[in-house]
Amino acid sequence: MKSEFEQICPEDFKQFREISKRFQNVRMENISELNQLCIDSWLLATRWSEIQSNASKIAQEHGLTKMDFKDWAYQKYRQLQEMHITCRSWFRMARKDEISLRQQEGI
């Protein structure tokens, strides 16, 4: 179900959907994608933080209530933060596993 707020920042929301799909499909074995998702989710979270901080101005321009829009933008920001933290954790674990495997092969 689409939110009416998606129409306000369509490009930002498109990027949010794309990174969400990448996150859903990422595999622990794909270290480079985990690293890139970690970076991309952090960058996009920064953008959503900016959107949230401008909620009052944006809501006024579109005839919306500030709190509803701010809450919606905050949820996108938090989801991206969680993606970033999760990908960072998975990346570290995958990297450790890769190093451990290389050491075992060297024995």
Coordinates of C-alpha atoms in Angstrom, one line a residue:
M1 CA 0.0 0.0 0.0
K2 CA 1.5 3.3 -1.1
S3 CA 1.5 6.3 1.2
E4 CA 0.4 9.7 0.1
F5 CA 3.7 11.0 1.3
E6 CA 5.6 9.1 -1.4
Q7 CA 4.4 11.7 -3.9
I8 CA 6.2 14.4 -2.0
C9 CA 9.7 13.0 -2.4
P10 CA 9.4 10.3 -5.2
E11 CA 13.1 10.0 -6.0
D12 CA 14.1 9.6 -2.4
F13 CA 11.4 7.0 -1.9
K14 CA 12.4 5.2 -5.1
Q15 CA 15.9 5.0 -3.7
F16 CA 14.5 3.7 -0.4
R17 CA 12.6 0.9 -2.2
E18 CA 15.6 0.0 -4.3
I19 CA 17.9 -0.3 -1.3
S20 CA 15.2 -2.3 0.6
K21 CA 15.1 -4.8 -2.2
R22 CA 18.9 -5.1 -2.3
F23 CA 18.8 -5.7 1.5
Q24 CA 16.1 -8.4 1.2
N25 CA 18.2 -10.2 -1.4
V26 CA 21.7 -9.8 -0.1
R27 CA 23.6 -13.0 0.8
M28 CA 26.2 -13.4 3.5
E29 CA 28.7 -14.7 0.9
N30 CA 28.5 -11.5 -1.1
I31 CA 30.9 -9.4 1.0
S32 CA 31.3 -6.6 -1.5
E33 CA 27.5 -6.1 -1.7
L34 CA 27.2 -6.1 2.1
N35 CA 29.9 -3.4 2.3
Q36 CA 28.2 -1.4 -0.5
L37 CA 24.8 -1.7 1.2
C38 CA 26.3 -0.6 4.5
I39 CA 27.6 2.6 2.8
D40 CA 24.5 3.2 0.7
S41 CA 22.1 2.8 3.6
W42 CA 24.1 5.2 5.7
L43 CA 24.1 7.8 2.9
L44 CA 20.4 7.4 2.3
A45 CA 19.7 7.6 6.0
T46 CA 21.5 10.9 6.1
R47 CA 19.2 12.1 3.3
W48 CA 16.0 11.0 5.2
S49 CA 17.3 12.7 8.3
E50 CA 17.4 15.9 6.2
I51 CA 13.9 15.3 5.0
Q52 CA 12.7 14.8 8.6
S53 CA 14.4 17.9 9.8
N54 CA 12.6 19.9 7.1
A55 CA 9.3 18.3 7.8
S56 CA 7.6 21.5 9.0
K57 CA 8.5 23.3 5.8
I58 CA 7.6 20.3 3.5
A59 CA 4.3 19.6 5.2
Q60 CA 3.3 23.3 5.0
E61 CA 4.1 23.4 1.3
H62 CA 1.9 20.3 0.7
G63 CA -0.9 21.1 3.1
L64 CA -0.1 18.2 5.5
T65 CA 0.3 17.9 9.2
K66 CA 3.9 18.3 10.3
M67 CA 3.8 15.4 12.8
D68 CA 2.4 12.8 10.3
F69 CA 5.0 13.6 7.7
K70 CA 7.8 13.9 10.2
D71 CA 6.9 10.5 11.7
W72 CA 6.8 8.9 8.2
A73 CA 10.2 10.3 7.3
Y74 CA 11.6 9.2 10.7
Q75 CA 10.4 5.7 10.1
K76 CA 12.3 5.6 6.7
Y77 CA 15.4 7.0 8.4
R78 CA 15.2 4.4 11.2
Q79 CA 14.7 1.5 8.8
L80 CA 17.8 2.7 6.8
Q81 CA 19.8 3.0 10.1
E82 CA 18.8 -0.6 11.0
M83 CA 19.9 -1.8 7.5
H84 CA 23.2 0.0 7.9
I85 CA 23.8 -1.6 11.3
T86 CA 22.8 -5.1 10.1
C87 CA 24.9 -4.9 7.0
R88 CA 27.9 -3.7 8.9
S89 CA 27.5 -6.6 11.3
W90 CA 27.0 -9.1 8.5
F91 CA 30.0 -7.7 6.7
R92 CA 32.2 -8.1 9.7
M93 CA 31.1 -11.7 10.3
A94 CA 31.5 -12.6 6.6
R95 CA 34.9 -11.0 6.6
K96 CA 36.0 -13.0 9.7
D97 CA 34.7 -16.2 8.1
E98 CA 36.6 -15.4 4.9
I99 CA 39.8 -14.8 6.8
S100 CA 39.3 -17.9 8.9
L101 CA 38.7 -20.0 5.8
R102 CA 41.9 -18.7 4.1
Q103 CA 43.9 -19.5 7.2
Q104 CA 42.5 -23.1 7.3
E105 CA 43.3 -23.5 3.6
G106 CA 46.9 -22.4 4.3
I107 CA 47.4 -25.1 7.0

